[in-house]
CSV table of N, CA and C in Angstrom, one decimal:
chain,number,residue,atom,x,y,z
X,797,MET,N,-2.0,-32.7,34.4
X,797,MET,CA,-0.3,-32.3,33.1
X,797,MET,C,-0.1,-30.8,33.0
X,798,VAL,N,0.7,-30.1,33.7
X,798,VAL,CA,1.0,-28.8,33.0
X,798,VAL,C,1.8,-28.4,31.9
X,799,PHE,N,1.2,-27.3,31.1
X,799,PHE,CA,1.7,-26.9,30.2
X,799,PHE,C,2.5,-25.3,30.5
X,800,GLN,N,3.2,-25.2,30.0
X,800,GLN,CA,4.4,-24.2,30.0
X,800,GLN,C,4.8,-23.4,29.1
X,801,ALA,N,5.0,-22.2,28.9
X,801,ALA,CA,5.1,-21.6,27.9
X,801,ALA,C,6.7,-22.1,27.3
X,802,PRO,N,6.8,-22.2,25.8
X,802,PRO,CA,8.4,-22.9,25.1
X,802,PRO,C,9.2,-21.4,26.2
X,803,GLY,N,10.5,-22.1,27.0
X,803,GLY,CA,11.2,-21.1,26.9
X,803,GLY,C,11.4,-20.8,28.2
X,804,GLY,N,10.0,-21.2,29.2
X,804,GLY,CA,9.8,-21.1,30.3
X,804,GLY,C,8.9,-19.7,30.3
X,805,LEU,N,8.7,-19.2,31.8
X,805,LEU,CA,8.1,-18.3,32.0
X,805,LEU,C,8.8,-16.6,31.4
X,806,ARG,N,10.2,-16.6,31.6
X,806,ARG,CA,10.7,-15.5,31.7
X,806,ARG,C,10.4,-15.0,29.8
X,807,SER,N,10.6,-15.9,29.2
X,807,SER,CA,10.1,-16.1,27.4
X,807,SER,C,9.1,-15.2,27.3
X,808,ALA,N,8.0,-16.2,27.9
X,808,ALA,CA,6.5,-15.5,27.8
X,808,ALA,C,6.4,-14.4,28.2
X,809,ALA,N,7.1,-13.7,29.6
X,809,ALA,CA,7.4,-12.5,29.8
X,809,ALA,C,7.7,-11.3,28.9
X,810,LYS,N,8.6,-11.8,28.1
X,810,LYS,CA,9.3,-10.9,27.3
X,810,LYS,C,8.5,-10.5,26.0
X,811,ARG,N,7.7,-11.8,25.7
X,811,ARG,CA,7.2,-11.7,24.5
X,811,ARG,C,5.9,-10.9,24.7
X,812,LYS,N,5.2,-10.8,25.8
X,812,LYS,CA,4.4,-10.0,26.5
X,812,LYS,C,4.5,-8.7,26.5
X,813,ASN,N,5.7,-8.3,27.2
X,813,ASN,CA,6.5,-6.9,26.9
X,813,ASN,C,6.4,-6.3,25.4
X,814,THR,N,7.2,-7.7,24.7
X,814,THR,CA,7.4,-6.6,23.0
X,814,THR,C,6.3,-6.5,22.5
X,815,ALA,N,5.0,-7.6,22.8
X,815,ALA,CA,3.5,-7.7,22.3
X,815,ALA,C,2.9,-6.1,22.5
X,816,ASP,N,3.3,-5.7,23.8
X,816,ASP,CA,2.7,-4.5,24.7
X,816,ASP,C,3.4,-3.3,24.1
X,817,LYS,N,4.3,-3.2,24.1
X,817,LYS,CA,5.5,-2.1,23.4
X,817,LYS,C,4.9,-2.3,21.9
X,818,LYS,N,4.8,-3.0,21.0
X,818,LYS,CA,4.3,-2.7,19.3
X,818,LYS,C,3.1,-2.2,19.8
X,819,ALA,N,1.9,-2.8,20.3
X,819,ALA,CA,0.7,-2.1,20.6
X,819,ALA,C,0.5,-0.7,20.6
X,820,GLN,N,1.8,0.0,21.5
X,820,GLN,CA,1.8,0.8,21.8
X,820,GLN,C,1.9,2.3,20.6
X,821,GLN,N,3.3,1.4,20.2
X,821,GLN,CA,3.9,2.0,18.8
X,821,GLN,C,2.7,2.2,17.7
X,822,ALA,N,1.8,1.2,17.9
X,822,ALA,CA,1.0,1.2,16.6
X,822,ALA,C,-0.1,2.1,17.2
X,823,ASN,N,-0.6,2.3,18.3
X,823,ASN,CA,-1.5,3.7,18.4
X,823,ASN,C,-0.6,4.9,18.2
X,824,ALA,N,0.5,5.1,18.8
X,824,ALA,CA,1.1,6.5,18.5
X,824,ALA,C,1.3,6.7,17.4
X,825,THR,N,1.6,5.9,15.9
X,825,THR,CA,1.6,6.6,14.7
X,825,THR,C,0.2,7.0,14.3
X,826,PRO,N,0.3,8.4,13.4
X,826,PRO,CA,-0.9,8.5,12.8
X,826,PRO,C,-1.4,7.2,11.5
X,827,ALA,N,-3.0,7.6,11.7
X,827,ALA,CA,-3.2,6.2,10.0
X,827,ALA,C,-3.0,7.1,9.2
X,828,SER,N,-3.2,8.6,9.1
X,828,SER,CA,-3.1,9.1,7.6
X,828,SER,C,-2.3,10.5,7.8
X,829,THR,N,-2.2,11.3,6.6
X,829,THR,CA,-1.5,12.3,6.6
X,829,THR,C,-2.1,13.5,7.0
X,830,ARG,N,-3.5,13.3,7.4
X,830,ARG,CA,-4.5,14.3,8.0
X,830,ARG,C,-4.3,14.3,9.5
X,831,ALA,N,-4.0,13.0,9.8
X,831,ALA,CA,-3.8,12.7,11.3
X,831,ALA,C,-2.3,13.5,11.8
X,832,ALA,N,-1.6,13.4,10.6
X,832,ALA,CA,-0.3,13.3,11.0
X,832,ALA,C,0.2,15.1,11.0
X,833,GLY,N,-0.8,15.5,10.7
X,833,GLY,CA,-1.0,17.2,10.8
X,833,GLY,C,-0.7,18.2,9.6
X,834,ALA,N,-0.6,17.1,8.4
X,834,ALA,CA,-1.0,17.7,7.2
X,834,ALA,C,-2.3,18.7,7.0
X,835,GLY,N,-2.7,18.1,7.3
X,835,GLY,CA,-4.3,18.7,7.4
X,835,GLY,C,-5.1,19.3,5.9
X,836,GLY,N,-4.5,18.8,5.0
X,836,GLY,CA,-4.5,19.4,3.9
X,836,GLY,C,-4.4,20.4,3.5
X,837,SER,N,-3.7,21.4,4.2
X,837,SER,CA,-3.6,23.0,4.2
X,837,SER,C,-2.3,22.9,2.8
X,838,SER,N,-2.6,23.9,2.1
X,838,SER,CA,-2.2,24.3,1.1
X,838,SER,C,-0.4,24.8,1.1
X,839,SER,N,0.1,25.3,2.4
X,839,SER,CA,1.2,25.1,2.3
X,839,SER,C,2.2,24.6,2.4
X,840,THR,N,1.6,23.2,2.7
X,840,THR,CA,2.6,21.3,3.1
X,840,THR,C,2.3,20.8,1.9
X,841,MET,N,1.3,21.2,0.9
X,841,MET,CA,1.1,20.4,-0.2
X,841,MET,C,2.0,20.6,-1.4
X,842,LEU,N,2.4,20.0,-2.3
X,842,LEU,CA,2.6,20.3,-3.4
X,842,LEU,C,1.4,21.2,-4.4
X,843,LYS,N,1.9,22.6,-4.7
X,843,LYS,CA,1.3,23.0,-6.1
X,843,LYS,C,1.7,23.0,-7.4
X,844,LEU,N,1.2,21.7,-7.6
X,844,LEU,CA,1.7,21.1,-8.8
X,844,LEU,C,0.3,21.3,-10.3
X,845,PHE,N,-0.8,21.1,-9.7
X,845,PHE,CA,-2.3,21.7,-10.7
X,845,PHE,C,-2.9,22.8,-10.3
X,846,THR,N,-2.2,23.5,-9.7
X,846,THR,CA,-3.2,24.6,-9.2
X,846,THR,C,-3.2,26.0,-10.1
X,847,ASP,N,-3.7,26.7,-10.0
X,847,ASP,CA,-3.7,28.0,-10.9
X,847,ASP,C,-2.3,29.1,-10.3
X,848,GLU,N,-2.4,29.0,-9.2
X,848,GLU,CA,-1.4,29.7,-8.1
X,848,GLU,C,0.3,29.3,-8.6
X,849,ALA,N,0.5,27.7,-9.2
X,849,ALA,CA,1.8,27.3,-9.3
X,849,ALA,C,2.2,28.0,-10.8
X,850,GLN,N,3.5,28.5,-10.4
X,850,GLN,CA,4.7,29.3,-11.3
X,850,GLN,C,5.4,28.4,-12.0
X,851,GLY,N,5.5,29.0,-13.4
X,851,GLY,CA,6.8,28.0,-13.9
X,851,GLY,C,5.5,27.8,-15.2
X,852,LEU,N,6.1,26.9,-16.1
X,852,LEU,CA,5.9,26.8,-17.4
X,852,LEU,C,4.5,25.7,-17.1
X,853,ARG,N,3.6,25.6,-17.9
X,853,ARG,CA,2.4,24.5,-18.1
X,853,ARG,C,2.5,24.1,-19.3
X,854,VAL,N,2.1,22.7,-19.1
X,854,VAL,CA,2.6,22.1,-20.4
X,854,VAL,C,1.4,20.8,-20.3
X,855,ASP,N,0.7,20.8,-21.4
X,855,ASP,CA,-0.5,19.9,-21.4
X,855,ASP,C,0.2,18.3,-21.5
X,856,PRO,N,-0.4,17.7,-20.7
X,856,PRO,CA,0.3,16.1,-21.0
X,856,PRO,C,0.2,15.7,-22.5
X,857,LEU,N,-0.8,15.7,-23.3
X,857,LEU,CA,-0.6,15.7,-24.2
X,857,LEU,C,0.6,16.1,-25.3
X,858,VAL,N,1.0,17.4,-25.0
X,858,VAL,CA,2.5,17.7,-25.9
X,858,VAL,C,3.7,17.0,-25.3
X,859,VAL,N,3.5,16.8,-23.9
X,859,VAL,CA,4.4,15.9,-23.3
X,859,VAL,C,4.4,14.6,-23.8
X,860,LEU,N,3.2,14.2,-24.3
X,860,LEU,CA,3.1,12.3,-24.9
X,860,LEU,C,3.8,12.8,-26.6
X,861,ILE,N,3.2,13.6,-27.3
X,861,ILE,CA,4.0,14.0,-28.4
X,861,ILE,C,5.3,13.8,-28.3
X,862,LEU,N,6.0,15.1,-27.6
X,862,LEU,CA,7.4,15.3,-27.4
X,862,LEU,C,7.9,14.0,-27.1
X,863,ALA,N,7.8,13.3,-26.5
X,863,ALA,CA,8.5,12.0,-26.0
X,863,ALA,C,8.4,11.0,-27.2
X,864,VAL,N,7.2,10.8,-27.8
X,864,VAL,CA,7.3,9.8,-28.7
X,864,VAL,C,8.1,10.3,-30.1
X,865,GLY,N,8.0,11.7,-30.0
X,865,GLY,CA,8.9,12.2,-31.3
X,865,GLY,C,10.5,12.4,-30.9
X,866,PHE,N,10.8,12.1,-29.6
X,866,PHE,CA,12.1,12.0,-29.3
X,866,PHE,C,12.7,10.3,-29.6
X,867,ILE,N,11.8,9.7,-29.1
X,867,ILE,CA,11.7,8.1,-29.4
X,867,ILE,C,12.4,8.0,-31.0
X,868,PHE,N,11.3,8.7,-31.6
X,868,PHE,CA,11.2,8.3,-33.0
X,868,PHE,C,12.5,8.8,-33.9
X,869,SER,N,12.8,10.2,-33.4
X,869,SER,CA,14.3,10.6,-33.5
X,869,SER,C,15.5,9.6,-33.8
X,870,VAL,N,15.4,9.1,-32.2
X,870,VAL,CA,16.8,7.8,-31.9
X,870,VAL,C,16.8,7.0,-32.5
X,871,ILE,N,15.4,6.5,-33.1
X,871,ILE,CA,15.4,5.4,-33.9
X,871,ILE,C,15.8,5.7,-34.9
X,872,ILE,N,15.3,6.6,-36.0
X,872,ILE,CA,15.9,7.3,-37.1
X,872,ILE,C,17.3,7.6,-37.5
X,873,LEU,N,17.9,8.0,-36.4
X,873,LEU,CA,19.5,8.3,-36.3
X,873,LEU,C,19.7,6.8,-36.1
X,874,HIS,N,19.5,6.1,-35.5
X,874,HIS,CA,20.3,4.7,-35.3
X,874,HIS,C,20.0,3.8,-36.7
X,875,VAL,N,19.0,4.2,-37.5
X,875,VAL,CA,18.8,3.5,-39.0
X,875,VAL,C,20.0,4.5,-39.8
X,876,LEU,N,20.0,5.7,-39.6
X,876,LEU,CA,21.0,6.4,-40.8
X,876,LEU,C,22.3,5.8,-40.4
X,877,ALA,N,22.5,5.7,-39.1
X,877,ALA,CA,23.9,5.2,-38.7
X,877,ALA,C,24.1,4.1,-39.1
X,878,LYS,N,23.3,3.1,-39.2
X,878,LYS,CA,23.8,1.8,-40.1
X,878,LYS,C,23.4,1.7,-41.1
X,879,LEU,N,22.8,2.7,-41.8
X,879,LEU,CA,22.9,2.7,-43.4
X,879,LEU,C,24.4,3.5,-44.0
X,880,THR,N,25.0,4.3,-43.2
X,880,THR,CA,26.0,5.3,-43.7
X,880,THR,C,27.0,4.1,-43.2
X,881,GLY,N,27.0,3.5,-42.4
X,881,GLY,CA,28.2,2.7,-42.2
X,881,GLY,C,28.5,1.8,-43.4
X,882,LYS,N,27.4,0.9,-44.0
X,882,LYS,CA,27.4,-0.2,-44.8
X,882,LYS,C,28.0,0.4,-46.3
X,883,PHE,N,27.4,1.8,-46.5
X,883,PHE,CA,27.8,2.6,-47.4
X,883,PHE,C,29.5,2.8,-47.6
X,884,ILE,N,29.8,3.0,-46.5
X,884,ILE,CA,31.3,3.7,-46.4
X,884,ILE,C,32.1,2.5,-46.2
X,885,SER,N,32.0,1.4,-45.7
X,885,SER,CA,32.6,0.4,-46.0
X,885,SER,C,32.8,-0.4,-46.8
């Protein structure tokens, strides 16, 4: 009894060619940013937390306090709007 690939020999050849192309593409793509050419150089990376970074430096705790304060102010304004709406009508 002879076993053949589903779809015949042409389909098997096409599958093999597709698998070979995928293997070549996987080998061609770099596995990391360092292999891609970034190499850790400072000219290609963002300078967010370095001493050379320009702009305003804000502590993360200050940002957290300001965000929570903003949220509470919105809640307080919402409650005040509800209370003044009940007293006016």
